[in-house]
XYZ file of C-alpha atoms in Angstrom:
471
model
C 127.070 78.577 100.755
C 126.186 77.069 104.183
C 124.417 73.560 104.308
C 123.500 73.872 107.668
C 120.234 72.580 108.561
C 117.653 73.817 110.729
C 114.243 72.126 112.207
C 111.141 74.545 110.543
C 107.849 74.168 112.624
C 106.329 74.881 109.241
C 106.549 71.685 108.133
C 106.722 69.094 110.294
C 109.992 69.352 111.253
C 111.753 68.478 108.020
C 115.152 70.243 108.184
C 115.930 72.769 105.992
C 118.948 74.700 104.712
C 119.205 78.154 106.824
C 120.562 79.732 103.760
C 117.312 78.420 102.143
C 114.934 80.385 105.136
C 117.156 83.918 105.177
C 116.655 83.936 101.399
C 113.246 83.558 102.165
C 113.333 85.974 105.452
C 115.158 88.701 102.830
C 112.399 87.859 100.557
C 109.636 88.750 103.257
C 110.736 91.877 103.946
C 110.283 93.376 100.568
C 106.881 91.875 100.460
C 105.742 93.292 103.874
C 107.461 97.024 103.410
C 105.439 96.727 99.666
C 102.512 95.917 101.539
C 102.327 99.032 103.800
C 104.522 100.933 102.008
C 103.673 100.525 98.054
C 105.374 103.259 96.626
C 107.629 103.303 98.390
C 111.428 101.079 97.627
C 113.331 99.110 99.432
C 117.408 99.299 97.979
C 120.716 97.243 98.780
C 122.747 99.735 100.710
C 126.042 97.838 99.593
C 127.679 95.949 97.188
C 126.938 92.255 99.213
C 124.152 90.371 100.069
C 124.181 87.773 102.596
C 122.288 84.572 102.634
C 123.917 83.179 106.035
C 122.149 83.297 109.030
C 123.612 82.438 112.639
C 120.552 80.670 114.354
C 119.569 81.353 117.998
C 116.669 82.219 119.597
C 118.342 84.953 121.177
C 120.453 86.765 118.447
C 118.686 89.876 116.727
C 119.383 89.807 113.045
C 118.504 93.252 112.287
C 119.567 97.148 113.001
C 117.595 100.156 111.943
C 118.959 103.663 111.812
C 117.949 106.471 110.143
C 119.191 107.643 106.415
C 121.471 110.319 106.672
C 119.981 112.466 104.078
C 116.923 112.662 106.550
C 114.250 111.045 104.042
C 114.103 107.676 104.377
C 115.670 104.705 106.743
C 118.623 102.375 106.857
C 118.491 98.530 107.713
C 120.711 95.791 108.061
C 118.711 92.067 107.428
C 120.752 89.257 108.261
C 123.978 91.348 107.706
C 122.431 92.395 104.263
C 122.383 96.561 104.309
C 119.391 97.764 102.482
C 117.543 101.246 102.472
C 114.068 102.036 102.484
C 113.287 105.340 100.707
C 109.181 107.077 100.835
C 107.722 107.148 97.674
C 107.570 111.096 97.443
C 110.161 113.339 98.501
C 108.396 113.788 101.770
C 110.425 112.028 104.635
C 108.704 108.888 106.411
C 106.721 109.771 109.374
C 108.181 109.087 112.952
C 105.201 106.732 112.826
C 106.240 104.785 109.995
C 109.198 104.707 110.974
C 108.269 102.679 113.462
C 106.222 100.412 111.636
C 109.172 100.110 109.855
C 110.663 98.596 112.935
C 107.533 96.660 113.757
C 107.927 94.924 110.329
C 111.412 94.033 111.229
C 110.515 93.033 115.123
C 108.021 90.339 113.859
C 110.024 89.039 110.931
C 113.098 88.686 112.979
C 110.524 87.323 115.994
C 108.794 84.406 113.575
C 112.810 83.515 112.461
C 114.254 83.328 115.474
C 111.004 81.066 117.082
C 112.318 78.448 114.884
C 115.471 77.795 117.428
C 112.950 77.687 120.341
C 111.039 74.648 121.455
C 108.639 76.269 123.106
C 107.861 79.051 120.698
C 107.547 76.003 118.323
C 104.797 75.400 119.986
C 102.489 78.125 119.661
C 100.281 77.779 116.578
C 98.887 80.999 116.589
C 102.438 81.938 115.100
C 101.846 80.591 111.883
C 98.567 80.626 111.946
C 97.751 84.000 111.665
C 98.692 86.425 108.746
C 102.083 88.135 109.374
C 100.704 91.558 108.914
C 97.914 91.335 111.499
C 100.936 90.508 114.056
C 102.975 93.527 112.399
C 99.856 95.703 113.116
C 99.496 94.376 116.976
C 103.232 94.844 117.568
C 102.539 98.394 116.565
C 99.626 99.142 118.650
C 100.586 97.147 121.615
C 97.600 96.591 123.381
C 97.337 94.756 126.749
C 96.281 90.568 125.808
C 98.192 91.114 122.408
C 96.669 87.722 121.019
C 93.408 88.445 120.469
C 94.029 91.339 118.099
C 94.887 88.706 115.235
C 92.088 86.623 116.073
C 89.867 88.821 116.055
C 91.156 90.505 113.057
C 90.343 87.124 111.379
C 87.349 86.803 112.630
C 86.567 90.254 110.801
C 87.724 89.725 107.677
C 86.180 86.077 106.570
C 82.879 88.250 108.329
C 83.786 90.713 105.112
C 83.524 87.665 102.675
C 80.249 86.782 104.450
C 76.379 87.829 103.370
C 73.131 88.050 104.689
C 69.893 88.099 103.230
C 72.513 88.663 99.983
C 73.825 91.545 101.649
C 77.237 92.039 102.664
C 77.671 92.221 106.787
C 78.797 94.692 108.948
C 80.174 94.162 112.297
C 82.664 95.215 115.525
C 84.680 94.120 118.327
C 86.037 96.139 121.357
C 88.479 94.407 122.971
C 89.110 95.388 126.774
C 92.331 96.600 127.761
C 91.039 96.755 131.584
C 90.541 93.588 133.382
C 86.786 94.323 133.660
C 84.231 96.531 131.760
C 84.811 100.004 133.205
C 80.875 100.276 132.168
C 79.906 97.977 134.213
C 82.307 97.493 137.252
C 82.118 93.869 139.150
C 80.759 92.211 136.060
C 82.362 88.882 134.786
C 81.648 86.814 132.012
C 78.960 84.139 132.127
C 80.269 80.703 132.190
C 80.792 78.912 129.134
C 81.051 82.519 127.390
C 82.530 81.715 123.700
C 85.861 82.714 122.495
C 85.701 85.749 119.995
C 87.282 83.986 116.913
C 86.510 83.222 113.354
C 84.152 80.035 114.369
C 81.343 82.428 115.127
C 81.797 83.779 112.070
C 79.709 80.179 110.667
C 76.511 81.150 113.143
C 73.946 83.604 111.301
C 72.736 85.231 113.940
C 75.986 86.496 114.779
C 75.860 88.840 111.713
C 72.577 90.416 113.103
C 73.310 91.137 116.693
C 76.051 93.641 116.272
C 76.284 96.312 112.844
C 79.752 97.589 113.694
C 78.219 101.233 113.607
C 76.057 101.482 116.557
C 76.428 97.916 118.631
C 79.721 96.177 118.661
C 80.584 92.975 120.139
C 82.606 93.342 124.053
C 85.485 91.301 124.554
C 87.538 90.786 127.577
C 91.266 90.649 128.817
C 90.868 86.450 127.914
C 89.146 86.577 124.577
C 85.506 85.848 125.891
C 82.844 87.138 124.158
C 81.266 89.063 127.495
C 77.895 90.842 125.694
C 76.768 93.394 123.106
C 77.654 97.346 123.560
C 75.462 100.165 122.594
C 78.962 102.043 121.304
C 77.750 105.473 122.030
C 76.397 105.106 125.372
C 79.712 102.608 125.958
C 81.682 106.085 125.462
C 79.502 108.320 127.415
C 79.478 105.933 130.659
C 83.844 105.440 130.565
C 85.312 107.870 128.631
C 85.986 111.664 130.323
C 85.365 113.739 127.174
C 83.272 113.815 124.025
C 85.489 115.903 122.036
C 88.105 114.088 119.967
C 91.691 116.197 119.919
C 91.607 114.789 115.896
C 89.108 114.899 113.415
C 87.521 111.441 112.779
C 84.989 109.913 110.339
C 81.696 110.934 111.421
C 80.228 107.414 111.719
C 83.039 106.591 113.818
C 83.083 109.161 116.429
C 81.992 107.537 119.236
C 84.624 104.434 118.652
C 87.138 106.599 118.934
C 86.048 108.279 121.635
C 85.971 104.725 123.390
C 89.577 103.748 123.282
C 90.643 107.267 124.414
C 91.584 105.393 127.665
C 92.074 102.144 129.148
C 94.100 100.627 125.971
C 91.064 99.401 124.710
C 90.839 98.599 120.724
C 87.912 98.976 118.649
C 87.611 96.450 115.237
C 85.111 97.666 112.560
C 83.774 96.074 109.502
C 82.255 98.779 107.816
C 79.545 98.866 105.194
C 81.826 99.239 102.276
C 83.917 96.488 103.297
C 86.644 98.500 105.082
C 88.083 97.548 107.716
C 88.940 99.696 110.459
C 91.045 99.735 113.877
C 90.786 102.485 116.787
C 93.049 102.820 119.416
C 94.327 105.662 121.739
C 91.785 107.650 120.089
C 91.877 107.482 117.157
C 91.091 105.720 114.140
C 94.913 103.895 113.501
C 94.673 101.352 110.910
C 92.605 100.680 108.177
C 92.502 97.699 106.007
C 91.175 97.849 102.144
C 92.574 96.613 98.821
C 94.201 93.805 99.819
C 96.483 95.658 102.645
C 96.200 97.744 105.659
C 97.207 101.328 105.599
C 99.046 103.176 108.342
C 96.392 106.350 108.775
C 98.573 108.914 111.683
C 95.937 111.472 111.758
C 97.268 113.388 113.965
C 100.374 113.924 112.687
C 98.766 114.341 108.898
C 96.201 116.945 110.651
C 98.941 119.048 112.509
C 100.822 119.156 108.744
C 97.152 120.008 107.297
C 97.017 123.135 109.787
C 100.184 124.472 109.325
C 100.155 124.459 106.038
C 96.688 126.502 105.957
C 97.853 128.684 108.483
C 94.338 130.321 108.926
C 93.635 133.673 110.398
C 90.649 134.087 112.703
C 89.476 131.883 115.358
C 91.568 129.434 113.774
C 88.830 126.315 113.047
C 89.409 126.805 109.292
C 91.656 124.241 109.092
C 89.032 121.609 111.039
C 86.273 122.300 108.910
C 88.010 121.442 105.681
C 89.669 117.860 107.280
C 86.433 116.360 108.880
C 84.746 117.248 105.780
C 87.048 115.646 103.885
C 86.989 112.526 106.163
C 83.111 112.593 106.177
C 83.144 112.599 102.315
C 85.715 109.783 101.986
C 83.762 107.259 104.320
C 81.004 108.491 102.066
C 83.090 107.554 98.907
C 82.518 110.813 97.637
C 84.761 112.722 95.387
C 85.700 116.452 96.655
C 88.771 119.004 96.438
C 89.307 121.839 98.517
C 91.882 124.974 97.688
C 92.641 127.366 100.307
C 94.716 130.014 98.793
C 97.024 132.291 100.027
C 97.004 135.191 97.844
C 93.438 135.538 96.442
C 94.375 138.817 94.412
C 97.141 136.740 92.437
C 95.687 133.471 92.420
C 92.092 133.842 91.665
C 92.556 135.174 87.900
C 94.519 132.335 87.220
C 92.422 129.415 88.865
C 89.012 130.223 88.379
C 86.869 131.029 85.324
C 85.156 134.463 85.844
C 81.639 132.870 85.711
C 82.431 130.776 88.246
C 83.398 133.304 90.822
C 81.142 134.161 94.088
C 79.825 137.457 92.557
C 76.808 139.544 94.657
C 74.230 139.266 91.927
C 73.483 137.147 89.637
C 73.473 137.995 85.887
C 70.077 138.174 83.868
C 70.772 137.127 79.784
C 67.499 138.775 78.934
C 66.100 141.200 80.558
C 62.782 140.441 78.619
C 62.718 137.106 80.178
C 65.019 136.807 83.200
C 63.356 133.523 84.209
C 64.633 131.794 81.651
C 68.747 131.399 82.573
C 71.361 129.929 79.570
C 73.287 127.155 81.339
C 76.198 129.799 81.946
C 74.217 131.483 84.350
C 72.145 129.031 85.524
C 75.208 127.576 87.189
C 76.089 130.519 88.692
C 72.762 130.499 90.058
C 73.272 128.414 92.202
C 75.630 130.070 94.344
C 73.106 131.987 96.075
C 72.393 128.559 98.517
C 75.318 129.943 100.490
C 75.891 133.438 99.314
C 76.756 135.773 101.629
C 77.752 132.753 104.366
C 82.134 131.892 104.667
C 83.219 128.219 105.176
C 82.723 128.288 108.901
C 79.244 129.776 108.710
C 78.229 127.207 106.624
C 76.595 123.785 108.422
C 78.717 120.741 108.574
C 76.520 118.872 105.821
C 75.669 122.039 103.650
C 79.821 122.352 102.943
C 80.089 118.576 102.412
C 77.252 118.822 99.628
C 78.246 121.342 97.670
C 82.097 119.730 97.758
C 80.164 116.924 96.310
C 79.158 118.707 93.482
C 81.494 117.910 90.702
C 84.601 121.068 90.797
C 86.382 122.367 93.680
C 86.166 124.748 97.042
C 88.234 127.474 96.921
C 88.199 129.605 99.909
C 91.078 132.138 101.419
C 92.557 131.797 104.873
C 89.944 133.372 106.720
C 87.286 130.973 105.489
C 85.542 133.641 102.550
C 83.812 131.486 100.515
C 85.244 132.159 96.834
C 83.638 129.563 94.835
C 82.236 125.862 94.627
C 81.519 123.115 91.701
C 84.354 125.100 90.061
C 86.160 123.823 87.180
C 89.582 124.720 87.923
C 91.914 126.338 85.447
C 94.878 124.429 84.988
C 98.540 126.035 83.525
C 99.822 124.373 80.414
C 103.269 123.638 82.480
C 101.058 121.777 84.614
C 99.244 119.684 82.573
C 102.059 118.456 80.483
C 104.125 117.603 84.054
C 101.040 115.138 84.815
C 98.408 114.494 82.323
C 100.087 111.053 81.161
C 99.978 109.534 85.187
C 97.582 111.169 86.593
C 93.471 111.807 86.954
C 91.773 114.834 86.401
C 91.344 115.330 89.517
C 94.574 114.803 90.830
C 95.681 117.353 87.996
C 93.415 120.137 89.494
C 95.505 119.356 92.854
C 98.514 119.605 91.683
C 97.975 122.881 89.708
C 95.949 124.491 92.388
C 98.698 123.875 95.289
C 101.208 126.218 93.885
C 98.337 129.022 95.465
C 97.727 127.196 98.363
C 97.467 123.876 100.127
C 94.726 121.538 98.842
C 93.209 118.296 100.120
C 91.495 116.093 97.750
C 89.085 113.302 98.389
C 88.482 110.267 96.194
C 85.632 108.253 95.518
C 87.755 105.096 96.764
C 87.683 106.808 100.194
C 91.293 107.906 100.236
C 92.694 111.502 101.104
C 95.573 113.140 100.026
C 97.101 116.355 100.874
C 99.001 118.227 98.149
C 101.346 120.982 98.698
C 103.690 123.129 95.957
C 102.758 120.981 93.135
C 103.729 118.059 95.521
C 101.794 115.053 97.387
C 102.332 115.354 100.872
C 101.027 112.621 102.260
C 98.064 110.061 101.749
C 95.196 109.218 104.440
């Protein structure tokens, strides 16, 4: 073992053993792939581990390739070979793969600044936490420091109250030198810094909600003024269609960092906090860790796997549904099947299919319904209407009633607050892990691809009694 000593700008400059620091750099790495990647694992790749590092502010002390097999993706960490592997048998996304390389870029980055005086230096290094830099090395916006300051600024905002209510709040930072809204304006002198000190004044909770007024910040940092978000969008931004779905509430932040490389924070209402850029909503922070979101990629998979006949918005109906519902925190599961003829028997209860009339139980008193058809009643709201008749909000209420959607791939609507049948095979595969739910999803996508929506505002797409991905 090597007893060579390095100088740590951790702590004040008492040397350490570099063995010491890789076996802490090797320990890092597991707890930052956990982090955005929790199920999935990180494996030696060979029979020896290193714990020798060659120091140099120069020398890269990683490689990534991909795994052969295709799935998941090969590293070497200070000549220690290791493979990361997803947690379902669906291979990582091209986009995690490279967060899998930002991860590595800003581990490798923080190491190596310990060989450089200069880098030494710079505080806002160490004093920032690792995986807001591993976040701005992967959206790589223009001014790259303020992301993490801002980001902390955010979250001690989330552990902040007023009036004994929990804030909301917002930040867009500039990626153009000036405020495309308003061309040939400059900040004010003695405009504040956008960091966590403001964070202490109460006003500051009050000015900007983080839904409809966010907080402008330019190329330096400044805090320049406060943004109506919406009419922000309309004045710099050449469309006001989003290519990808997006959260309702959100649509207009998105819509803002189509261009220019700007970046929009948000601290929403539930606590959540959220990161647009290129637009689109990128990043979102809850739980203790920030999740990689790649909607587009995760959308495209969503409409391929629906396939729908028609005019083809089938497919877009069902995802910003589900992403309105899970800002919402509201529960939901949609089925589209493929083969109604085969699938409906088994799936659906026959009192729970869209019939054209309603059942009477007595014809002496038809006002008075038994529960079994009273339910069934209630199909009527939307009788007669398919999914993409149906308003926006109408289809996220009834997927809020307890059950599932089913619909076909044309959008004919075949049921809704429907308890789904569920194959013995089925339930013994997952009833000892899994929700009920969940359990629905997995039996129902064997007919069909299904997205389900949990109350803890997550979405997950499930495919041939598989999870596909998670949003």
């Amino acid at each position: 073992m090597s007893t060579e000593s390095v100088v740590s700008p951790l702590n004040d400059r008492t040397p350490v053993s570099t063995s010491k620091v890789v076996g802490i750099y090797q320990m890092l790495l597991r707890r930052y792939v956990e982090h955005f990647f929790p199920d999935a694992r990180l494996e030696p790749a060979g029979d020896r581990s290193f714990i020798f590092g060659e120091g140099g502010p120069d020398r890269v002390n990683y490689r990534i390739a991909d795994d052969p097999n295709g799935l998941g993706v090969e590293i070497e960490w200070f000549r220690s070979r290791y493979l990361i592997v997803p947690g379902s048998p669906t291979p990582f996304l091209p986009s995690e793969r490279r967060l899998i390389r930002s991860i590595l870029r800003i581990l490798d980055f923080r190491y190596r600044s310990m060989y450089d005086t200069d880098a030494g230096q710079r505080s806002d290094l160490f004093h920032f936490a690792v995986e807001d830099f591993i976040v701005t090395d992967f959206i790589d916006p223009p001014s790259s420091g303020r992301l993490p300051i801002a980001l902390e600024a955010i979250r001690v905002a989330s552990l902040s109250t007023y009036e004994n209510r929990r804030v909301s709040t917002g930040a867009l930072l500039l990626g153009t030198n000036e405020d495309p809204a308003s061309s040939g304006r400059t900040s004010s002198e003695g405009a504040p810094r956008y960091n966590v000190r403001l964070t202490a004044l109460k006003g500051f909770h009050r000015i900007c909600d983080g839904l409809h007024t966010v907080y402008l910040v330019d190329r330096e940092g400044d805090l320049t003024r406060a943004i109506d978000i919406h009419r922000w969008a309309d004045r710099t931004q050449p469309i006001s269609t989003l290519p990808h779905p997006c959260p309702r509430p959100y649509l207009d932040h998105a819509r803002a960092t189509v261009t220019g490389r700007h970046v929009c924070i948000v601290l929403t209402p539930s606590q959540e906090i959220k990161i647009f850029a290129d637009g689109t909503l990128t990043f979102a922070f809850s739980d203790a860790r920030w999740r990689l979101l790649d909607i587009p990629t995760k959308y495209a998979g969503w409409c391929r796997a629906v396939g729908a006949v028609g005019d083809g918005d089938l497919p877009r109906r069902i995802f910003q549904a589900g992403l309105n519902l899970a800002e919402a925190r509201k529960g939901a599961l949609f089925v589209v099947l493929r083969d109604t003829e085969n699938s409906v028997p088994h799936l659906i209860a026959p009192a729970d299919r869209m019939g054209d009339e309603i059942p009477i139980d007595d014809p002496e008193d038809p006002d008075n319904l038994s529960p079994r058809v009273a339910k069934r009643s209630l199909h009527h709201v939307v009788r007669g209407q398919d999914l993409l008749e149906l308003d926006p909000r109408v289809l996220e209420a009834i997927a809020g009633i307890d059950g599932a959607v089913v619909t076909d791939r044309t959008g004919k609507l075949l049921t809704f607050g429907a308890i789904l049948r569920i194959a013995p095979e089925s339930a013994r595969i997952a009833r000892a892990i899994e929700g009920a739910r969940t359990l629905a999803a997995l039996a129902a996508s064997f007919h069909g691809p299904v997205l389900k929506v949990s109350e803890d505002g997550l979405m997950t797409m499930f495919l041939g009694g598989r999870r596909v991905w998670d949003l």
